[in-house]
PDB file of C-alpha atoms in Angstrom:
ATOM      1  CA  ILE A   1     -54.485   8.784  10.879  1.00  0.00           C
ATOM      2  CA  TYR A   2     -52.203  10.587   8.351  1.00  0.00           C
ATOM      3  CA  ASP A   3     -50.525  12.441  11.297  1.00  0.00           C
ATOM      4  CA  PHE A   4     -50.216   9.175  13.400  1.00  0.00           C
ATOM      5  CA  PHE A   5     -48.415   7.356  10.792  1.00  0.00           C
ATOM      6  CA  THR A   6     -46.256  10.144   9.344  1.00  0.00           C
ATOM      7  CA  GLY A   7     -45.796  12.243  12.547  1.00  0.00           C
ATOM      8  CA  HIS A   8     -47.219  15.451  13.157  1.00  0.00           C
ATOM      9  CA  GLU A   9     -44.155  17.006  15.129  1.00  0.00           C
ATOM     10  CA  LEU A  10     -40.829  17.045  13.484  1.00  0.00           C
ATOM     11  CA  ASN A  11     -38.657  16.825  16.392  1.00  0.00           C
ATOM     12  CA  PRO A  12     -40.751  15.511  19.589  1.00  0.00           C
ATOM     13  CA  ARG A  13     -38.566  15.934  22.827  1.00  0.00           C
ATOM     14  CA  ILE A  14     -38.701  14.856  26.429  1.00  0.00           C
ATOM     15  CA  GLY A  15     -36.925  17.635  28.014  1.00  0.00           C
ATOM     16  CA  SER A  16     -33.678  18.215  25.928  1.00  0.00           C
ATOM     17  CA  PHE A  17     -33.683  14.585  24.813  1.00  0.00           C
ATOM     18  CA  ASP A  18     -34.906  14.573  21.032  1.00  0.00           C
ATOM     19  CA  LEU A  19     -36.567  11.100  20.390  1.00  0.00           C
ATOM     20  CA  LYS A  20     -36.060  11.027  16.889  1.00  0.00           C
ATOM     21  CA  TYR A  21     -32.503  11.905  16.659  1.00  0.00           C
ATOM     22  CA  PHE A  22     -31.945   8.948  19.265  1.00  0.00           C
ATOM     23  CA  CYS A  23     -34.035   6.270  17.219  1.00  0.00           C
ATOM     24  CA  GLU A  24     -32.815   7.297  13.979  1.00  0.00           C
ATOM     25  CA  LEU A  25     -29.426   5.658  14.512  1.00  0.00           C
ATOM     26  CA  ARG A  26     -28.802   4.289  18.275  1.00  0.00           C
ATOM     27  CA  PRO A  27     -31.186   1.549  19.151  1.00  0.00           C
ATOM     28  CA  GLY A  28     -31.808   0.285  15.518  1.00  0.00           C
ATOM     29  CA  LEU A  29     -28.555  -0.002  13.989  1.00  0.00           C
ATOM     30  CA  ILE A  30     -26.794  -1.644  17.168  1.00  0.00           C
ATOM     31  CA  GLY A  31     -29.773  -3.973  17.724  1.00  0.00           C
ATOM     32  CA  TRP A  32     -29.067  -5.091  14.046  1.00  0.00           C
ATOM     33  CA  VAL A  33     -25.571  -5.916  15.151  1.00  0.00           C
ATOM     34  CA  VAL A  34     -26.774  -7.718  18.030  1.00  0.00           C
ATOM     35  CA  VAL A  35     -29.381  -9.870  15.948  1.00  0.00           C
ATOM     36  CA  ASN A  36     -26.617 -10.485  13.406  1.00  0.00           C
ATOM     37  CA  LEU A  37     -24.060 -11.776  16.096  1.00  0.00           C
ATOM     38  CA  ALA A  38     -27.023 -13.986  17.279  1.00  0.00           C
ATOM     39  CA  MET A  39     -27.405 -15.368  14.073  1.00  0.00           C
ATOM     40  CA  LEU A  40     -23.617 -16.073  13.756  1.00  0.00           C
ATOM     41  CA  LEU A  41     -23.578 -18.074  17.030  1.00  0.00           C
ATOM     42  CA  ALA A  42     -26.700 -19.873  16.099  1.00  0.00           C
ATOM     43  CA  GLU A  43     -25.272 -20.972  12.856  1.00  0.00           C
ATOM     44  CA  MET A  44     -22.111 -22.326  14.714  1.00  0.00           C
ATOM     45  CA  LYS A  45     -24.314 -24.181  17.457  1.00  0.00           C
ATOM     46  CA  ILE A  46     -26.946 -25.967  14.884  1.00  0.00           C
ATOM     47  CA  HIS A  47     -24.183 -27.050  12.445  1.00  0.00           C
ATOM     48  CA  ASN A  48     -21.593 -27.906  15.138  1.00  0.00           C
ATOM     49  CA  LEU A  49     -18.901 -25.200  13.670  1.00  0.00           C
ATOM     50  CA  SER A  50     -15.768 -24.497  15.230  1.00  0.00           C
ATOM     51  CA  MET A  51     -15.979 -21.310  13.538  1.00  0.00           C
ATOM     52  CA  PRO A  52     -18.593 -19.374  11.350  1.00  0.00           C
ATOM     53  CA  SER A  53     -18.846 -19.997   7.742  1.00  0.00           C
ATOM     54  CA  LEU A  54     -17.168 -17.685   5.203  1.00  0.00           C
ATOM     55  CA  SER A  55     -20.717 -16.548   4.114  1.00  0.00           C
ATOM     56  CA  MET A  56     -21.712 -15.643   7.598  1.00  0.00           C
ATOM     57  CA  ILE A  57     -18.491 -13.751   8.474  1.00  0.00           C
ATOM     58  CA  LEU A  58     -18.776 -11.502   5.175  1.00  0.00           C
ATOM     59  CA  VAL A  59     -22.383 -10.649   5.803  1.00  0.00           C
ATOM     60  CA  ASN A  60     -21.668  -9.659   9.678  1.00  0.00           C
ATOM     61  CA  SER A  61     -18.616  -7.910   8.563  1.00  0.00           C
ATOM     62  CA  PHE A  62     -20.150  -5.776   5.703  1.00  0.00           C
ATOM     63  CA  GLN A  63     -22.968  -4.821   8.034  1.00  0.00           C
ATOM     64  CA  LEU A  64     -20.998  -4.232  10.850  1.00  0.00           C
ATOM     65  CA  LEU A  65     -18.694  -1.668   8.703  1.00  0.00           C
ATOM     66  CA  TYR A  66     -21.835   0.110   7.641  1.00  0.00           C
ATOM     67  CA  VAL A  67     -22.999   0.319  11.258  1.00  0.00           C
ATOM     68  CA  VAL A  68     -19.772   1.555  12.602  1.00  0.00           C
ATOM     69  CA  ASP A  69     -19.666   4.213   9.945  1.00  0.00           C
ATOM     70  CA  ALA A  70     -23.168   5.492  10.533  1.00  0.00           C
ATOM     71  CA  LEU A  71     -22.407   5.966  14.459  1.00  0.00           C
ATOM     72  CA  TRP A  72     -19.165   7.509  13.692  1.00  0.00           C
ATOM     73  CA  ASN A  73     -20.268   9.978  11.162  1.00  0.00           C
ATOM     74  CA  GLU A  74     -23.574  10.486  13.320  1.00  0.00           C
ATOM     75  CA  GLU A  75     -23.716  14.227  13.003  1.00  0.00           C
ATOM     76  CA  ALA A  76     -24.129  13.532   9.332  1.00  0.00           C
ATOM     77  CA  VAL A  77     -27.727  12.231   9.984  1.00  0.00           C
ATOM     78  CA  LEU A  78     -28.501  16.103  10.929  1.00  0.00           C
ATOM     79  CA  THR A  79     -29.013  17.132   7.017  1.00  0.00           C
ATOM     80  CA  THR A  80     -31.040  13.921   6.120  1.00  0.00           C
ATOM     81  CA  MET A  81     -34.476  13.930   4.623  1.00  0.00           C
ATOM     82  CA  ASP A  82     -35.571  12.016   7.913  1.00  0.00           C
ATOM     83  CA  ILE A  83     -34.435  14.720  10.121  1.00  0.00           C
ATOM     84  CA  THR A  84     -35.204  17.854   8.483  1.00  0.00           C
ATOM     85  CA  HIS A  85     -38.058  16.974   6.426  1.00  0.00           C
ATOM     86  CA  ASP A  86     -39.994  14.103   8.019  1.00  0.00           C
ATOM     87  CA  GLY A  87     -42.099  13.976  11.539  1.00  0.00           C
ATOM     88  CA  PHE A  88     -41.544  11.460  13.848  1.00  0.00           C
ATOM     89  CA  GLY A  89     -44.375   9.124  13.715  1.00  0.00           C
ATOM     90  CA  PHE A  90     -45.230   5.562  13.237  1.00  0.00           C
ATOM     91  CA  MET A  91     -43.413   5.103  10.062  1.00  0.00           C
ATOM     92  CA  LEU A  92     -40.040   6.210  11.661  1.00  0.00           C
ATOM     93  CA  ALA A  93     -40.522   4.747  14.831  1.00  0.00           C
ATOM     94  CA  PHE A  94     -41.406   1.428  13.709  1.00  0.00           C
ATOM     95  CA  GLY A  95     -38.847   1.570  11.185  1.00  0.00           C
ATOM     96  CA  ASP A  96     -36.035   2.564  13.353  1.00  0.00           C
ATOM     97  CA  LEU A  97     -37.311   0.183  16.346  1.00  0.00           C
ATOM     98  CA  VAL A  98     -38.433  -2.750  14.362  1.00  0.00           C
ATOM     99  CA  TRP A  99     -37.935  -3.026  10.468  1.00  0.00           C
ATOM    100  CA  VAL A 100     -34.244  -2.153  10.817  1.00  0.00           C
ATOM    101  CA  PRO A 101     -32.954  -4.692  13.349  1.00  0.00           C
ATOM    102  CA  PHE A 102     -35.411  -7.644  12.269  1.00  0.00           C
ATOM    103  CA  VAL A 103     -35.384  -7.159   8.505  1.00  0.00           C
ATOM    104  CA  TYR A 104     -32.024  -5.829   7.857  1.00  0.00           C
ATOM    105  CA  SER A 105     -30.405  -8.978   9.285  1.00  0.00           C
ATOM    106  CA  LEU A 106     -32.444 -11.654   6.892  1.00  0.00           C
ATOM    107  CA  GLN A 107     -29.159 -12.565   5.167  1.00  0.00           C
ATOM    108  CA  ALA A 108     -27.529 -13.737   8.655  1.00  0.00           C
ATOM    109  CA  PHE A 109     -31.094 -15.291   9.198  1.00  0.00           C
ATOM    110  CA  TYR A 110     -31.142 -17.029   6.061  1.00  0.00           C
ATOM    111  CA  LEU A 111     -27.800 -18.492   6.537  1.00  0.00           C
ATOM    112  CA  VAL A 112     -28.516 -20.206  10.012  1.00  0.00           C
ATOM    113  CA  GLY A 113     -30.795 -22.515   7.935  1.00  0.00           C
ATOM    114  CA  HIS A 114     -29.575 -22.556   4.609  1.00  0.00           C
ATOM    115  CA  PRO A 115     -25.603 -23.194   4.715  1.00  0.00           C
ATOM    116  CA  THR A 116     -24.206 -21.698   1.563  1.00  0.00           C
ATOM    117  CA  VAL A 117     -20.463 -22.621   0.886  1.00  0.00           C
ATOM    118  CA  ILE A 118     -18.603 -20.038  -1.260  1.00  0.00           C
ATOM    119  CA  SER A 119     -14.936 -20.330  -2.137  1.00  0.00           C
ATOM    120  CA  TRP A 120     -12.222 -17.735  -1.479  1.00  0.00           C
ATOM    121  CA  PRO A 121     -11.999 -16.098  -4.907  1.00  0.00           C
ATOM    122  CA  VAL A 122     -15.815 -15.643  -4.966  1.00  0.00           C
ATOM    123  CA  ALA A 123     -15.482 -14.036  -1.271  1.00  0.00           C
ATOM    124  CA  ALA A 124     -12.807 -11.651  -2.696  1.00  0.00           C
ATOM    125  CA  ALA A 125     -15.033 -10.419  -5.334  1.00  0.00           C
ATOM    126  CA  ILE A 126     -17.749 -10.035  -3.319  1.00  0.00           C
ATOM    127  CA  THR A 127     -15.732  -7.985  -1.023  1.00  0.00           C
ATOM    128  CA  ILE A 128     -14.272  -5.655  -3.945  1.00  0.00           C
ATOM    129  CA  VAL A 129     -18.263  -5.128  -4.992  1.00  0.00           C
ATOM    130  CA  ASN A 130     -18.899  -4.050  -1.039  1.00  0.00           C
ATOM    131  CA  CYS A 131     -15.632  -1.609  -1.178  1.00  0.00           C
ATOM    132  CA  ILE A 132     -16.601  -0.004  -4.103  1.00  0.00           C
ATOM    133  CA  GLY A 133     -19.967   0.618  -2.702  1.00  0.00           C
ATOM    134  CA  TYR A 134     -18.822   1.766   0.783  1.00  0.00           C
ATOM    135  CA  TYR A 135     -16.395   3.959  -1.071  1.00  0.00           C
ATOM    136  CA  ILE A 136     -18.734   5.812  -3.665  1.00  0.00           C
ATOM    137  CA  PHE A 137     -21.223   6.326  -0.271  1.00  0.00           C
ATOM    138  CA  ARG A 138     -18.900   7.437   2.219  1.00  0.00           C
ATOM    139  CA  SER A 139     -17.103   9.569  -0.362  1.00  0.00           C
ATOM    140  CA  ALA A 140     -20.273  11.373  -1.527  1.00  0.00           C
ATOM    141  CA  ASN A 141     -21.774  11.807   1.696  1.00  0.00           C
ATOM    142  CA  SER A 142     -18.378  13.291   3.246  1.00  0.00           C
ATOM    143  CA  GLN A 143     -18.020  15.759   0.244  1.00  0.00           C
ATOM    144  CA  LYS A 144     -21.680  16.865   0.548  1.00  0.00           C
ATOM    145  CA  ASN A 145     -21.719  17.338   4.469  1.00  0.00           C
ATOM    146  CA  ASN A 146     -18.009  19.043   4.129  1.00  0.00           C
ATOM    147  CA  PHE A 147     -19.555  21.426   1.522  1.00  0.00           C
ATOM    148  CA  ARG A 148     -22.551  22.265   3.596  1.00  0.00           C
ATOM    149  CA  ARG A 149     -20.492  22.649   6.750  1.00  0.00           C
ATOM    150  CA  ASN A 150     -17.915  25.140   5.135  1.00  0.00           C
ATOM    151  CA  PRO A 151     -18.136  25.873   1.383  1.00  0.00           C
ATOM    152  CA  ALA A 152     -15.247  28.161   1.653  1.00  0.00           C
ATOM    153  CA  ASP A 153     -12.649  25.439   2.655  1.00  0.00           C
ATOM    154  CA  PRO A 154      -9.614  25.123   0.276  1.00  0.00           C
ATOM    155  CA  LYS A 155      -9.748  21.650   0.144  1.00  0.00           C
ATOM    156  CA  LEU A 156     -13.263  22.127  -1.735  1.00  0.00           C
ATOM    157  CA  ALA A 157     -11.737  24.847  -3.845  1.00  0.00           C
ATOM    158  CA  ASN A 158     -11.887  22.412  -7.055  1.00  0.00           C
ATOM    159  CA  LEU A 159     -15.868  21.972  -6.625  1.00  0.00           C
ATOM    160  CA  LYS A 160     -18.391  23.850  -8.866  1.00  0.00           C
ATOM    161  CA  PHE A 161     -21.708  24.739  -7.695  1.00  0.00           C
ATOM    162  CA  ILE A 162     -25.043  26.692  -8.572  1.00  0.00           C
ATOM    163  CA  PRO A 163     -25.920  29.317  -6.369  1.00  0.00           C
ATOM    164  CA  THR A 164     -29.700  29.330  -5.188  1.00  0.00           C
ATOM    165  CA  ALA A 165     -31.937  31.831  -3.503  1.00  0.00           C
ATOM    166  CA  THR A 166     -31.609  30.209   0.165  1.00  0.00           C
ATOM    167  CA  GLY A 167     -27.746  31.013   0.064  1.00  0.00           C
ATOM    168  CA  LYS A 168     -26.926  27.497  -0.207  1.00  0.00           C
ATOM    169  CA  GLY A 169     -25.142  25.836  -3.502  1.00  0.00           C
ATOM    170  CA  LEU A 170     -25.828  22.606  -5.536  1.00  0.00           C
ATOM    171  CA  LEU A 171     -22.703  20.805  -6.333  1.00  0.00           C
ATOM    172  CA  VAL A 172     -22.268  19.855  -9.964  1.00  0.00           C
ATOM    173  CA  THR A 173     -18.801  18.781  -9.813  1.00  0.00           C
ATOM    174  CA  GLY A 174     -17.420  15.666  -7.951  1.00  0.00           C
ATOM    175  CA  TRP A 175     -19.683  13.028  -7.014  1.00  0.00           C
ATOM    176  CA  TRP A 176     -22.643  15.395  -7.077  1.00  0.00           C
ATOM    177  CA  GLY A 177     -22.003  16.086 -10.592  1.00  0.00           C
ATOM    178  CA  PHE A 178     -21.976  12.242 -11.630  1.00  0.00           C
ATOM    179  CA  VAL A 179     -25.489  11.631 -10.426  1.00  0.00           C
ATOM    180  CA  ARG A 180     -27.817  13.428  -8.251  1.00  0.00           C
ATOM    181  CA  HIS A 181     -27.820  10.847  -5.447  1.00  0.00           C
ATOM    182  CA  PRO A 182     -24.773   9.306  -5.417  1.00  0.00           C
ATOM    183  CA  ASN A 183     -24.766   8.051  -1.899  1.00  0.00           C
ATOM    184  CA  TYR A 184     -28.035   6.046  -3.015  1.00  0.00           C
ATOM    185  CA  LEU A 185     -25.931   4.563  -5.698  1.00  0.00           C
ATOM    186  CA  GLY A 186     -23.207   3.206  -3.278  1.00  0.00           C
ATOM    187  CA  ASP A 187     -26.266   2.130  -0.953  1.00  0.00           C
ATOM    188  CA  ILE A 188     -27.615  -0.091  -3.364  1.00  0.00           C
ATOM    189  CA  ILE A 189     -24.392  -1.559  -4.612  1.00  0.00           C
ATOM    190  CA  MET A 190     -23.203  -2.554  -0.835  1.00  0.00           C
ATOM    191  CA  ALA A 191     -26.936  -4.001  -0.340  1.00  0.00           C
ATOM    192  CA  LEU A 192     -26.136  -6.285  -3.223  1.00  0.00           C
ATOM    193  CA  ALA A 193     -22.853  -7.232  -1.735  1.00  0.00           C
ATOM    194  CA  TRP A 194     -24.540  -8.259   1.361  1.00  0.00           C
ATOM    195  CA  SER A 195     -26.757 -10.565  -0.543  1.00  0.00           C
ATOM    196  CA  LEU A 196     -24.408 -12.422  -2.476  1.00  0.00           C
ATOM    197  CA  PRO A 197     -22.869 -14.480  -0.005  1.00  0.00           C
ATOM    198  CA  CYS A 198     -26.393 -16.265   0.396  1.00  0.00           C
ATOM    199  CA  GLY A 199     -26.007 -17.569  -3.264  1.00  0.00           C
ATOM    200  CA  PHE A 200     -29.140 -17.499  -5.651  1.00  0.00           C
ATOM    201  CA  ASN A 201     -31.092 -20.340  -4.555  1.00  0.00           C
ATOM    202  CA  HIS A 202     -33.925 -18.216  -2.523  1.00  0.00           C
ATOM    203  CA  ILE A 203     -35.280 -14.872  -3.074  1.00  0.00           C
ATOM    204  CA  LEU A 204     -35.397 -14.026   0.668  1.00  0.00           C
ATOM    205  CA  PRO A 205     -31.763 -12.869   0.972  1.00  0.00           C
ATOM    206  CA  TYR A 206     -32.585 -10.466  -1.790  1.00  0.00           C
ATOM    207  CA  PHE A 207     -35.520  -9.111  -0.266  1.00  0.00           C
ATOM    208  CA  TYR A 208     -33.356  -6.251   1.513  1.00  0.00           C
ATOM    209  CA  VAL A 209     -31.868  -5.151  -1.795  1.00  0.00           C
ATOM    210  CA  ILE A 210     -35.118  -5.249  -3.678  1.00  0.00           C
ATOM    211  CA  TYR A 211     -36.865  -3.176  -1.129  1.00  0.00           C
ATOM    212  CA  PHE A 212     -33.733  -0.818  -0.640  1.00  0.00           C
ATOM    213  CA  ILE A 213     -34.232  -0.256  -4.403  1.00  0.00           C
ATOM    214  CA  CYS A 214     -37.775   0.641  -4.150  1.00  0.00           C
ATOM    215  CA  LEU A 215     -37.263   2.882  -0.891  1.00  0.00           C
ATOM    216  CA  LEU A 216     -34.552   5.008  -2.583  1.00  0.00           C
ATOM    217  CA  VAL A 217     -36.083   5.518  -5.650  1.00  0.00           C
ATOM    218  CA  HIS A 218     -39.275   6.535  -3.860  1.00  0.00           C
ATOM    219  CA  ARG A 219     -37.099   8.903  -1.691  1.00  0.00           C
ATOM    220  CA  GLU A 220     -35.646  10.133  -4.509  1.00  0.00           C
ATOM    221  CA  ALA A 221     -38.849  11.303  -6.187  1.00  0.00           C
ATOM    222  CA  ARG A 222     -39.984  12.910  -2.699  1.00  0.00           C
ATOM    223  CA  ASP A 223     -36.398  14.469  -2.688  1.00  0.00           C
ATOM    224  CA  GLU A 224     -36.874  16.003  -6.100  1.00  0.00           C
ATOM    225  CA  HIS A 225     -40.298  17.365  -5.419  1.00  0.00           C
ATOM    226  CA  HIS A 226     -39.041  19.046  -2.335  1.00  0.00           C
ATOM    227  CA  CYS A 227     -35.695  20.589  -3.758  1.00  0.00           C
ATOM    228  CA  LYS A 228     -37.872  21.922  -6.910  1.00  0.00           C
ATOM    229  CA  GLN A 229     -39.917  23.560  -4.343  1.00  0.00           C
ATOM    230  CA  LYS A 230     -37.040  24.810  -1.922  1.00  0.00           C
ATOM    231  CA  TYR A 231     -34.620  25.854  -4.968  1.00  0.00           C
ATOM    232  CA  GLY A 232     -36.766  26.820  -7.928  1.00  0.00           C
ATOM    233  CA  LEU A 233     -34.724  27.710 -11.268  1.00  0.00           C
ATOM    234  CA  ALA A 234     -31.607  26.749  -9.419  1.00  0.00           C
ATOM    235  CA  TRP A 235     -32.883  23.319  -9.317  1.00  0.00           C
ATOM    236  CA  GLU A 236     -33.752  23.163 -12.959  1.00  0.00           C
ATOM    237  CA  ARG A 237     -30.327  24.510 -13.893  1.00  0.00           C
ATOM    238  CA  TYR A 238     -29.061  21.737 -11.732  1.00  0.00           C
ATOM    239  CA  CYS A 239     -31.095  18.907 -13.385  1.00  0.00           C
ATOM    240  CA  GLN A 240     -30.123  20.137 -16.866  1.00  0.00           C
ATOM    241  CA  ARG A 241     -26.240  19.797 -15.556  1.00  0.00           C
ATOM    242  CA  VAL A 242     -27.089  16.499 -13.719  1.00  0.00           C
ATOM    243  CA  PRO A 243     -29.539  14.714 -15.475  1.00  0.00           C
ATOM    244  CA  TYR A 244     -29.165  11.252 -14.279  1.00  0.00           C
ATOM    245  CA  ARG A 245     -30.683  10.502 -10.703  1.00  0.00           C
ATOM    246  CA  ILE A 246     -29.256   7.404  -9.182  1.00  0.00           C
ATOM    247  CA  PHE A 247     -27.532   5.200 -11.914  1.00  0.00           C
ATOM    248  CA  PRO A 248     -25.661   6.666 -14.592  1.00  0.00           C
ATOM    249  CA  TYR A 249     -27.089   6.642 -17.931  1.00  0.00           C
ATOM    250  CA  ILE A 250     -30.465   6.116 -16.490  1.00  0.00           C
ATOM    251  CA  TYR A 251     -32.966   9.013 -16.139  1.00  0.00           C
TER     252      TYR A 251
END
């Protein structure tokens, strides 16, 4: 039962076709955008609108940006925990193919039945929040991926790191010297921005951000355990240099 749920095989393939690598991004993320667009059209049809509401436009735009970024930087998924550590079982298959497109689109679904009017200044403020989250998320991930691909890159000469017995380095400056998981911090800020256009009349639009915080806190704990086993004393030194996990000033 455990192997069925978590996956016994790391990268099951049909010939050279990697099932996990394909499902990790393509069908779920593209399906998410399609469902969002369907909700946008449904809102216009049900409420006889000539154009989508500002709230619906923000939700669709923010989430489309996230999906396009993931597909554009698809090679970065090769270094994530899902690919390198987790097997491809029911958990990942269901998550990729069902949970992502049909749960991550809850904000757009909510707006179809509960029109929410927001002003342009409020929309601008929410957009700034999303941009801050995206900047942290993309900058942190790019910094990590560039360092892993070529630590000797002159553009990364200003970054300091702790060497490990595996031959890899643990960054202690830049975003990864700020908190241990700055990409998670950016993810959570973006998740909040996706919910804010829906107002505060119902908890449903905020299910995603609540769930995502729980997911990332749990993933962070798993990552901590894995890194401690993998890097040993080097990880302990890293934790002393960077004591904060996801949020600054919160252990």
